[in-house]
Short mmCIF file of C-alpha atoms in Angstrom, two decimals:
data_model
loop_
_atom_site.label_atom_id
_atom_site.label_comp_id
_atom_site.label_asym_id
_atom_site.label_seq_id
_atom_site.Cartn_x
_atom_site.Cartn_y
_atom_site.Cartn_z
CA MET A 1 109.87 83.88 78.51
CA ALA A 2 107.81 84.89 81.53
CA GLY A 3 109.98 85.61 84.48
CA GLY A 4 113.15 85.38 82.38
CA SER A 5 115.89 87.91 81.86
CA PHE A 6 114.67 88.87 78.39
CA ALA A 7 111.30 90.28 79.38
CA PRO A 8 110.36 93.46 77.52
CA ALA A 9 111.47 96.71 79.04
CA GLY A 10 107.99 98.09 79.60
CA VAL A 11 107.81 101.87 79.96
CA THR A 12 111.21 103.17 78.85
CA LYS A 13 110.40 106.77 77.97
CA GLU A 14 109.39 109.59 80.29
CA ARG A 15 106.25 111.26 78.96
CA ALA A 16 104.98 112.86 82.17
CA GLN A 17 105.27 116.37 80.74
CA GLN A 18 102.88 115.33 77.96
CA TYR A 19 100.13 114.17 80.33
CA GLN A 20 96.98 116.29 80.09
CA GLY A 21 93.77 116.44 82.01
CA ARG A 22 92.31 117.85 85.17
CA VAL A 23 90.75 116.66 88.39
CA THR A 24 87.20 115.85 87.35
CA SER A 25 84.21 115.35 89.59
CA PHE A 26 84.04 111.86 88.12
CA VAL A 27 87.43 110.80 89.50
CA VAL A 28 86.83 112.49 92.88
CA VAL A 29 83.50 110.72 93.38
CA ALA A 30 84.97 107.40 92.23
CA CYS A 31 87.86 107.76 94.70
CA ILE A 32 85.54 108.68 97.56
CA ILE A 33 83.32 105.65 96.94
CA ALA A 34 86.33 103.35 96.67
CA ALA A 35 87.92 104.80 99.81
CA ILE A 36 84.88 103.76 101.83
CA GLY A 37 86.60 100.38 101.77
CA GLY A 38 89.08 101.83 104.24
CA SER A 39 86.28 102.53 106.71
CA ILE A 40 85.62 98.82 107.28
CA PHE A 41 89.26 98.35 108.26
CA GLY A 42 89.15 101.34 110.58
CA TYR A 43 85.80 100.42 112.08
CA ASP A 44 87.06 97.00 113.11
CA ILE A 45 90.27 98.42 114.59
CA GLY A 46 88.27 100.89 116.67
CA ILE A 47 85.41 98.60 117.66
CA SER A 48 87.48 95.67 118.96
CA GLY A 49 89.14 97.45 121.84
CA GLY A 50 85.93 99.03 123.12
CA VAL A 51 83.93 95.83 122.93
CA THR A 52 86.58 93.80 124.74
CA SER A 53 86.45 96.25 127.65
CA MET A 54 82.66 95.92 128.07
CA ASP A 55 81.59 93.81 131.04
CA ASP A 56 78.59 92.32 129.23
CA PHE A 57 80.78 91.09 126.38
CA LEU A 58 83.33 89.63 128.80
CA HIS A 59 80.56 87.96 130.82
CA LYS A 60 79.24 86.27 127.65
CA PHE A 61 82.51 85.04 126.15
CA PHE A 62 85.39 85.60 128.63
CA PRO A 63 84.03 85.29 132.20
CA ALA A 64 87.48 84.46 133.60
CA ILE A 65 88.75 87.91 132.58
CA LEU A 66 85.72 89.62 134.11
CA TYR A 67 86.26 87.76 137.39
CA ARG A 68 89.94 88.71 137.41
CA LYS A 69 89.07 92.31 136.61
CA ARG A 70 86.62 92.56 139.53
CA HIS A 71 88.09 90.36 142.21
CA THR A 72 91.76 89.60 141.63
CA LYS A 73 94.57 91.89 142.75
CA GLU A 74 97.37 91.74 140.24
CA SER A 75 99.61 94.00 138.22
CA ASN A 76 97.81 96.78 136.36
CA TYR A 77 99.72 95.73 133.26
CA CYS A 78 98.40 92.13 133.37
CA LYS A 79 94.66 92.47 134.00
CA TYR A 80 93.65 91.58 130.45
CA ASN A 81 96.38 89.08 129.56
CA ASN A 82 94.30 86.28 128.03
CA HIS A 83 95.03 84.19 124.94
CA GLY A 84 91.36 83.80 124.04
CA LEU A 85 90.76 87.53 124.13
CA ALA A 86 93.86 88.09 122.00
CA ALA A 87 92.63 85.44 119.56
CA PHE A 88 89.31 87.29 119.21
CA THR A 89 91.18 90.39 118.07
CA SER A 90 93.92 88.74 116.03
CA SER A 91 91.99 85.99 114.20
CA LEU A 92 90.61 88.56 111.77
CA TYR A 93 94.08 89.59 110.64
CA LEU A 94 95.31 86.04 110.12
CA ALA A 95 92.28 85.40 107.89
CA GLY A 96 92.94 88.69 106.11
CA LEU A 97 96.53 87.67 105.43
CA VAL A 98 95.44 84.51 103.61
CA ALA A 99 92.63 86.32 101.79
CA SER A 100 94.95 89.07 100.54
CA LEU A 101 97.12 86.49 98.76
CA ALA A 102 94.02 84.90 97.20
CA ALA A 103 92.85 88.37 96.15
CA SER A 104 95.91 89.01 93.97
CA PRO A 105 94.96 86.80 90.98
CA VAL A 106 91.31 87.89 91.30
CA THR A 107 92.28 91.55 91.19
CA ARG A 108 94.60 91.02 88.25
CA LYS A 109 92.41 88.76 86.09
CA PHE A 110 88.95 90.15 86.88
CA GLY A 111 89.63 93.73 87.90
CA ARG A 112 89.78 95.91 90.98
CA ARG A 113 86.00 96.31 91.24
CA LEU A 114 85.30 92.61 91.75
CA SER A 115 87.74 92.40 94.66
CA ILE A 116 86.09 95.43 96.25
CA ILE A 117 82.65 93.79 95.89
CA VAL A 118 83.87 90.44 97.30
CA GLY A 119 85.45 92.26 100.24
CA GLY A 120 82.23 94.13 101.01
CA ILE A 121 80.05 91.00 100.90
CA SER A 122 82.46 89.03 103.12
CA PHE A 123 82.57 91.82 105.69
CA LEU A 124 78.77 92.05 105.64
CA ILE A 125 78.51 88.34 106.46
CA GLY A 126 81.09 88.66 109.24
CA ALA A 127 79.29 91.61 110.84
CA THR A 128 76.01 89.69 110.85
CA LEU A 129 77.59 86.63 112.48
CA ASN A 130 79.31 88.73 115.15
CA ALA A 131 76.15 90.62 116.03
CA ALA A 132 74.19 87.35 116.40
CA ALA A 133 77.00 85.34 118.05
CA ALA A 134 75.70 82.81 120.58
CA ASN A 135 79.07 81.25 121.42
CA LEU A 136 82.78 81.80 120.97
CA THR A 137 82.95 79.59 117.84
CA MET A 138 80.35 81.70 116.05
CA LEU A 139 82.11 84.85 117.18
CA LEU A 140 85.48 83.71 115.83
CA PHE A 141 83.96 82.51 112.54
CA GLY A 142 82.44 85.95 112.11
CA ARG A 143 85.86 87.49 112.72
CA ILE A 144 87.35 85.24 110.04
CA MET A 145 84.77 86.46 107.49
CA LEU A 146 85.60 90.03 108.47
CA GLY A 147 89.23 89.16 107.79
CA VAL A 148 88.39 87.90 104.30
CA GLY A 149 86.65 91.20 103.63
CA ILE A 150 89.62 93.21 104.83
CA GLY A 151 92.05 91.07 102.83
CA PHE A 152 90.20 91.72 99.56
CA GLY A 153 89.39 95.35 100.34
CA ASN A 154 92.88 96.36 101.42
CA GLN A 155 94.34 94.65 98.37
CA ALA A 156 92.09 96.32 95.82
CA VAL A 157 91.16 99.78 97.16
CA PRO A 158 94.66 101.37 97.34
CA LEU A 159 95.38 100.02 93.84
CA TYR A 160 92.12 101.47 92.55
CA LEU A 161 92.88 104.88 94.04
CA SER A 162 96.45 104.99 92.72
CA GLU A 163 95.38 104.07 89.21
CA MET A 164 92.44 106.48 89.00
CA ALA A 165 94.22 109.55 90.41
CA PRO A 166 96.23 111.96 88.22
CA ALA A 167 99.96 111.82 88.99
CA HIS A 168 100.24 115.27 90.55
CA LEU A 169 97.44 114.58 93.05
CA ARG A 170 97.85 110.83 93.49
CA GLY A 171 99.10 111.10 97.07
CA GLY A 172 96.19 113.19 98.31
CA LEU A 173 93.49 111.16 96.56
CA ASN A 174 95.10 107.87 97.58
CA MET A 175 94.94 109.02 101.18
CA MET A 176 91.17 108.97 100.99
CA PHE A 177 91.66 105.31 101.98
CA GLN A 178 93.49 106.30 105.16
CA LEU A 179 91.03 109.11 105.89
CA ALA A 180 88.17 106.63 105.64
CA THR A 181 90.12 104.29 107.92
CA THR A 182 90.59 106.98 110.56
CA LEU A 183 86.95 108.07 110.32
CA GLY A 184 85.99 104.42 110.76
CA ILE A 185 88.10 104.25 113.92
CA PHE A 186 86.59 107.47 115.28
CA THR A 187 83.05 106.34 114.47
CA ALA A 188 83.67 103.00 116.18
CA ASN A 189 84.95 104.74 119.31
CA MET A 190 81.90 107.01 119.42
CA ILE A 191 79.58 104.02 118.98
CA ASN A 192 81.35 102.10 121.75
CA TYR A 193 81.03 105.10 124.04
CA GLY A 194 77.25 105.05 123.50
CA THR A 195 76.57 101.31 123.39
CA GLU A 196 78.55 100.67 126.58
CA LYS A 197 75.54 102.13 128.40
CA ILE A 198 73.08 99.73 126.69
CA ARG A 199 72.84 96.62 128.88
CA PRO A 200 73.25 93.77 128.18
CA TRP A 201 73.36 93.81 124.35
CA GLY A 202 75.21 97.03 123.55
CA TRP A 203 78.23 95.09 122.31
CA ARG A 204 76.04 93.36 119.70
CA LEU A 205 75.05 96.74 118.29
CA SER A 206 78.70 97.80 118.14
CA LEU A 207 79.71 94.68 116.20
CA GLY A 208 76.62 94.64 113.99
CA LEU A 209 76.94 98.23 112.79
CA ALA A 210 80.04 97.14 110.85
CA ALA A 211 77.49 96.07 108.25
CA VAL A 212 76.87 99.72 107.32
CA PRO A 213 80.31 100.50 105.80
CA ALA A 214 80.36 96.96 104.34
CA LEU A 215 77.09 97.63 102.53
CA LEU A 216 78.36 100.99 101.27
CA MET A 217 81.53 99.32 100.00
CA THR A 218 79.55 96.60 98.19
CA VAL A 219 77.13 99.02 96.52
CA GLY A 220 79.98 101.38 95.68
CA GLY A 221 81.90 98.54 94.06
CA VAL A 222 78.88 97.76 91.85
CA LEU A 223 78.56 101.41 90.76
CA LEU A 224 82.25 102.15 90.23
CA PRO A 225 83.91 102.08 86.80
CA GLU A 226 86.92 99.82 86.37
CA THR A 227 90.33 101.54 86.24
CA PRO A 228 91.79 102.23 82.76
CA ASN A 229 94.95 100.33 83.71
CA SER A 230 93.01 97.17 84.58
CA LEU A 231 90.85 97.37 81.46
CA ILE A 232 93.89 97.75 79.19
CA GLU A 233 95.74 94.96 81.00
CA ARG A 234 92.79 92.66 80.25
CA GLY A 235 92.76 93.57 76.54
CA LEU A 236 89.92 96.13 76.63
CA GLU A 237 91.94 99.03 75.16
CA ILE A 238 88.99 100.93 73.65
CA LYS A 239 86.98 100.78 76.88
CA GLY A 240 90.13 101.67 78.83
CA ARG A 241 90.68 104.79 76.74
CA GLU A 242 87.03 105.82 77.13
CA VAL A 243 87.30 105.61 80.92
CA LEU A 244 90.65 107.44 80.89
CA GLU A 245 89.18 110.30 78.84
CA LYS A 246 86.23 110.50 81.22
CA VAL A 247 88.31 110.62 84.41
CA ARG A 248 90.79 113.12 82.92
CA GLY A 249 88.12 115.30 81.34
CA THR A 250 89.88 115.50 77.95
CA CYS A 251 90.43 113.52 74.77
CA ASN A 252 94.12 114.42 74.78
CA VAL A 253 95.29 111.41 76.78
CA THR A 254 97.56 109.73 74.23
CA ALA A 255 100.77 110.06 76.28
CA GLU A 256 99.25 108.53 79.43
CA PHE A 257 97.34 105.94 77.40
CA GLN A 258 100.56 104.94 75.60
CA ASP A 259 102.31 104.39 78.95
CA MET A 260 99.45 102.12 79.96
CA ILE A 261 99.64 100.20 76.67
CA ASP A 262 103.40 99.68 77.10
CA ALA A 263 102.97 98.59 80.71
CA SER A 264 100.13 96.20 79.83
CA GLU A 265 102.23 94.51 77.12
CA LEU A 266 104.85 93.67 79.71
CA ALA A 267 102.20 92.72 82.27
CA ASN A 268 100.59 90.25 79.89
CA SER A 269 103.96 88.67 79.11
CA ILE A 270 104.39 87.76 82.78
CA LYS A 271 102.75 84.41 83.52
CA HIS A 272 104.06 84.00 87.07
CA PRO A 273 103.98 87.41 88.81
CA PHE A 274 104.95 86.03 92.22
CA ARG A 275 108.07 84.52 90.66
CA ASN A 276 108.72 87.62 88.58
CA ILE A 277 108.59 89.95 91.56
CA LEU A 278 111.61 88.15 93.03
CA GLU A 279 113.78 89.17 90.09
CA LYS A 280 116.59 91.64 90.65
CA ARG A 281 114.96 94.40 88.63
CA ASN A 282 111.99 94.35 91.03
CA ARG A 283 114.13 94.25 94.17
CA PRO A 284 113.58 97.88 95.32
CA GLN A 285 109.80 97.62 95.08
CA LEU A 286 109.78 94.24 96.84
CA VAL A 287 111.86 95.63 99.70
CA MET A 288 109.43 98.55 100.12
CA ALA A 289 106.42 96.21 99.92
CA ILE A 290 107.84 94.27 102.86
CA PHE A 291 109.39 96.96 105.03
CA MET A 292 106.83 99.79 104.70
CA PRO A 293 103.90 97.79 106.14
CA THR A 294 106.19 96.12 108.68
CA PHE A 295 107.39 99.45 110.01
CA GLN A 296 103.87 100.88 109.93
CA ILE A 297 102.70 98.25 112.41
CA LEU A 298 105.87 98.37 114.52
CA THR A 299 105.17 102.01 115.34
CA GLY A 300 102.86 100.49 117.96
CA ILE A 301 99.83 102.38 116.66
CA ASN A 302 97.61 99.31 116.37
CA SER A 303 98.34 98.37 119.97
CA ILE A 304 96.99 101.73 121.04
CA LEU A 305 94.01 101.64 118.67
CA PHE A 306 93.07 97.98 119.33
CA TYR A 307 93.39 98.14 123.04
CA ALA A 308 92.93 101.87 123.80
CA PRO A 309 90.12 101.32 126.36
CA VAL A 310 91.93 98.28 127.80
CA LEU A 311 95.21 100.21 127.90
CA PHE A 312 93.67 103.22 129.61
CA GLN A 313 91.83 101.02 132.10
CA SER A 314 95.12 99.29 132.87
CA MET A 315 96.53 102.74 133.67
CA GLY A 316 93.74 103.33 136.17
CA PHE A 317 91.14 105.16 134.10
CA GLY A 318 87.53 104.25 134.83
CA GLY A 319 85.41 102.45 132.23
CA ASN A 320 83.76 105.58 130.83
CA ALA A 321 86.98 107.58 131.08
CA SER A 322 88.90 104.96 129.10
CA LEU A 323 86.32 104.90 126.32
CA TYR A 324 86.23 108.70 126.28
CA SER A 325 90.02 108.81 125.98
CA SER A 326 89.91 106.40 123.03
CA VAL A 327 87.30 108.63 121.36
CA VAL A 328 89.70 111.56 121.67
CA THR A 329 92.59 109.62 120.13
CA GLY A 330 90.32 108.48 117.29
CA ALA A 331 89.29 112.08 116.57
CA VAL A 332 92.91 113.23 116.59
CA LEU A 333 93.86 110.48 114.13
CA ALA A 334 91.08 111.44 111.71
CA LEU A 335 91.91 115.17 111.81
CA SER A 336 95.65 114.62 111.43
CA THR A 337 95.07 112.64 108.23
CA LEU A 338 93.70 115.84 106.69
CA ILE A 339 97.11 117.44 107.26
CA SER A 340 98.72 114.70 105.19
CA ILE A 341 96.15 114.99 102.40
CA ALA A 342 96.80 118.74 102.18
CA THR A 343 100.61 118.49 102.17
CA VAL A 344 101.69 115.16 100.68
CA ASP A 345 101.70 116.33 97.05
CA ARG A 346 103.33 119.63 98.01
CA TRP A 347 106.02 118.58 100.49
CA GLY A 348 106.47 114.99 99.37
CA ARG A 349 106.44 111.60 101.07
CA ARG A 350 109.91 111.64 102.63
CA VAL A 351 109.44 114.87 104.63
CA LEU A 352 106.23 113.60 106.23
CA LEU A 353 107.61 110.13 107.01
CA ILE A 354 110.83 111.40 108.59
CA SER A 355 109.29 114.23 110.62
CA GLY A 356 106.45 111.98 111.77
CA GLY A 357 108.93 109.32 112.85
CA ILE A 358 110.89 111.80 114.97
CA GLN A 359 107.75 113.03 116.73
CA MET A 360 106.56 109.47 117.43
CA VAL A 361 109.90 108.49 118.98
CA VAL A 362 109.76 111.48 121.35
CA CYS A 363 106.19 110.65 122.37
CA GLN A 364 106.86 106.94 123.00
CA ILE A 365 109.88 107.72 125.15
CA THR A 366 107.91 110.35 127.09
CA VAL A 367 105.06 107.94 127.89
CA SER A 368 107.55 105.30 128.97
CA ILE A 369 109.28 107.71 131.35
CA ILE A 370 105.97 108.87 132.89
CA LEU A 371 104.75 105.32 133.48
CA GLY A 372 108.16 104.14 134.69
CA LEU A 373 108.43 106.87 137.30
CA LYS A 374 104.83 107.52 138.33
CA PHE A 375 102.80 104.38 137.64
CA LYS A 376 103.15 101.34 139.89
CA ASP A 377 101.75 97.82 139.51
CA MET A 378 98.92 98.23 142.01
CA ASN A 379 98.31 102.00 141.96
CA ASP A 380 96.50 104.37 139.65
CA LEU A 381 98.06 107.33 137.89
CA SER A 382 97.22 110.70 139.42
CA LYS A 383 94.73 112.83 137.51
CA GLY A 384 97.41 115.23 136.31
CA TYR A 385 99.69 112.52 134.96
CA SER A 386 96.72 110.66 133.45
CA ILE A 387 95.84 113.75 131.44
CA LEU A 388 99.48 114.14 130.42
CA VAL A 389 99.62 110.53 129.17
CA VAL A 390 96.50 111.07 127.06
CA VAL A 391 97.95 114.30 125.61
CA VAL A 392 101.25 112.63 124.70
CA ILE A 393 99.47 109.62 123.18
CA CYS A 394 97.34 112.04 121.14
CA LEU A 395 100.54 113.73 119.88
CA PHE A 396 101.85 110.29 118.94
CA VAL A 397 98.61 109.42 117.13
CA MET A 398 98.70 112.80 115.37
CA ALA A 399 102.22 112.17 114.06
CA PHE A 400 101.19 108.74 112.82
CA GLY A 401 98.06 110.18 111.22
CA TRP A 402 99.96 112.54 108.93
CA SER A 403 102.92 110.28 108.20
CA TRP A 404 103.14 106.51 108.47
CA GLY A 405 99.39 105.96 108.69
CA PRO A 406 98.45 107.06 105.18
CA LEU A 407 101.88 106.78 103.56
CA GLY A 408 102.39 103.19 104.73
CA TRP A 409 99.64 102.36 102.21
CA THR A 410 100.22 105.07 99.61
CA VAL A 411 103.88 104.44 98.83
CA PRO A 412 103.66 100.66 98.20
CA SER A 413 100.52 101.08 96.07
CA GLU A 414 102.17 103.55 93.68
CA ILE A 415 105.67 102.12 93.09
CA PHE A 416 105.02 98.82 91.28
CA PRO A 417 104.95 98.41 87.49
CA LEU A 418 101.67 97.07 86.14
CA GLU A 419 102.95 93.49 85.67
CA THR A 420 103.58 93.07 89.40
CA ARG A 421 101.19 95.67 90.83
CA SER A 422 98.48 93.31 92.10
CA THR A 423 101.11 90.90 93.42
CA GLY A 424 103.04 93.69 95.10
CA GLN A 425 99.91 95.04 96.75
CA SER A 426 99.05 91.53 97.96
CA ILE A 427 102.48 91.24 99.56
CA THR A 428 102.03 94.66 101.18
CA VAL A 429 98.65 93.73 102.62
CA ALA A 430 99.81 90.26 103.70
CA VAL A 431 102.85 91.65 105.51
CA ASN A 432 100.72 94.36 107.14
CA LEU A 433 98.15 91.84 108.34
CA PHE A 434 100.82 89.36 109.44
CA PHE A 435 102.46 91.88 111.76
CA THR A 436 99.05 93.18 112.81
CA PHE A 437 98.20 89.60 113.81
CA ILE A 438 101.50 89.21 115.68
CA ILE A 439 101.06 92.47 117.60
CA ALA A 440 97.37 91.86 118.31
CA GLN A 441 98.09 88.35 119.58
CA SER A 442 101.10 89.30 121.67
CA PHE A 443 100.48 92.86 122.89
CA LEU A 444 98.66 91.96 126.11
CA PHE A 445 101.45 89.49 126.95
CA LEU A 446 104.14 92.04 126.04
CA LEU A 447 102.40 94.70 128.15
CA CYS A 448 102.35 92.30 131.09
CA SER A 449 106.03 91.35 130.58
CA PHE A 450 107.65 94.63 129.48
CA LYS A 451 105.34 96.96 131.43
CA PHE A 452 106.31 100.57 130.59
CA GLY A 453 109.22 99.23 128.52
CA ILE A 454 106.74 98.29 125.75
CA PHE A 455 106.81 101.93 124.64
CA LEU A 456 110.62 101.90 124.44
CA PHE A 457 110.36 98.74 122.34
CA PHE A 458 108.24 100.55 119.76
CA ALA A 459 110.40 103.69 119.95
CA GLY A 460 113.41 101.62 118.90
CA TRP A 461 111.62 100.36 115.81
CA ILE A 462 110.47 103.86 114.87
CA THR A 463 114.07 105.05 115.03
CA ILE A 464 115.18 102.27 112.67
CA MET A 465 112.41 102.93 110.15
CA THR A 466 113.04 106.67 110.08
CA ILE A 467 116.68 106.01 109.17
CA PHE A 468 115.51 103.49 106.56
CA VAL A 469 113.31 106.07 104.82
CA TYR A 470 116.06 108.69 104.87
CA ALA A 471 118.54 106.32 103.23
CA PHE A 472 116.52 104.12 100.88
CA LEU A 473 113.19 105.67 99.85
CA PRO A 474 113.33 108.04 96.85
CA GLU A 475 110.77 110.83 96.59
CA THR A 476 107.80 109.63 94.53
CA LYS A 477 105.87 112.91 94.52
CA GLY A 478 104.52 113.77 91.07
CA ILE A 479 106.01 110.72 89.30
CA PRO A 480 103.48 109.05 86.94
CA ILE A 481 102.64 105.58 88.20
CA GLU A 482 103.65 103.88 84.93
CA GLU A 483 107.05 105.65 84.94
CA MET A 484 107.91 104.84 88.57
CA THR A 485 110.44 102.15 87.55
CA LEU A 486 112.69 104.83 86.04
CA LEU A 487 112.95 106.49 89.47
CA TRP A 488 114.85 103.58 91.03
CA ARG A 489 117.59 103.77 88.38
CA LYS A 490 118.40 107.31 89.58
CA HIS A 491 118.62 106.51 93.33
CA TRP A 492 122.12 106.42 94.85
CA PHE A 493 121.67 102.90 96.27
CA TRP A 494 119.09 101.14 94.10
CA LYS A 495 120.85 102.00 90.83
CA ARG A 496 123.61 99.65 91.98
CA ILE A 497 121.09 96.85 92.38
CA MET A 498 118.98 97.41 89.28
CA PRO A 499 120.34 95.38 86.32
CA GLU A 500 121.43 97.10 83.14
CA GLU A 501 118.59 97.30 80.65
CA ASP A 502 118.97 94.86 77.79
CA GLU A 503 119.64 96.95 74.66
CA SER A 504 117.90 94.61 72.22
CA SER A 505 114.80 94.54 74.38
CA ARG A 506 114.89 98.32 74.66
CA GLN A 507 115.12 98.79 70.89
CA THR A 508 112.32 96.30 70.29
CA ASN A 509 110.18 98.05 72.87
CA LEU A 510 110.83 101.49 71.38
CA THR A 511 109.91 100.17 67.90
CA ASP A 512 106.68 98.71 69.27
CA MET A 513 105.96 102.01 70.99
CA GLY A 514 106.27 103.79 67.66
CA LYS A 515 103.86 101.36 66.05
CA SER A 516 101.40 101.64 68.89
CA ALA A 517 101.58 105.44 68.84
CA ALA A 518 100.40 105.44 65.25
CA VAL A 519 97.39 103.36 66.23
CA VAL A 520 96.42 105.35 69.33
CA SER A 521 96.79 108.85 67.97
CA GLU A 522 94.40 111.45 69.28
CA PRO A 523 90.81 110.88 68.15
CA ASP A 524 88.49 113.64 67.11
CA CYS A 525 86.73 114.96 70.22
#
């Protein structure tokens, strides 16, 4: 019975050593096209902060903030504290949260490609509305459509990358999503730096250019092949094997294909994946799906990326200087992601997450001390200390870029069995967007209330999440995605939680595997 305790055991045999194949140009190109979906997420993160610091944009939609900025003497930390401005930034992520949950059944029943295409079209509509916005209602509706695009894209793209990549390079290829995100942020910062000089419609150009990555994502989704896992799950075994042979560059794919067949049999027996994911045997993955994206946002990175120009202006930087500083942080984030791509499948996930967490804690505490001692409510930072703050923030962004930035998406996308994979990814995206919404909506208020203590607030969370990874996250490097469930049974903590495997189900599953193996023996190449 679906969701019951007698569900089939799924993949019960480790065949990783039998996997064959190589990294083909086909899979690399497919992953690059799919990863473009990350650029729409990054572009929006980078573009929002720059646009909200432009006087022409504020004059059009938030004149009260512009008046306060020019004429009112108040705390440096409170210049931009406005609920409407926060709603402009955060409305996208609330819409994305809802859309990501709707994307789960679409991704499971109709494939990863369709969700990518839907995400691209929605983002294209949102970019058009934002560029043409005549009032705040139109602007917010455009943001909501952008959120729908991000909800579908973030749900489908990491899944697509994890399923297409070979196990030994899955981490690096999956991080193409994060690399595209960071390049989107950097590109947005560069565009803001240029359009800020175009009066009075430069902000429209910044918002409208989001249509470019959206169009690339839509066209890429049309051209992409479906993943073998999704095809097999939907009963298209022959087509699934053809795609698998093409992306692995060999006909000798029986071991990997058999794992997919076994996983799909269990997946198709599950009628209520959201109910099934709550079962005890899925507890470790569910915990990671909730805590990894939560901790990723509670590093405070989005606060810096959303509001980098606003944050730097609050610290006394001029308009151009604040945008220039945000360009620098965007470039550092993009370059640091390359470090993670080069090392994640060699050093593993845990090393990068723990070392990155330690560096981020040190940087947050350092910024807090500098601002607490040298930055007063009505004064600007000196030039020397301003440069030091930018350097330390860049070190923080660098640590995030090669640790929690890419791995906050990679780890949840690779740990779920096929029957709960789309659901698990939806939960990951929904949690990520929920906390992104919370931080985006509350950061300006928290900055006004906590002042320099906001950085200590985030440092505390980074400390907690670093300890969490050390204690509870097993190393997933090199583990085939369909055999990931076996990993939890070997972990010191999770093996106590995982239920004992039902022997009758195991024997039945092994018998079925033997029958299936006879059917899917190697074809003549």
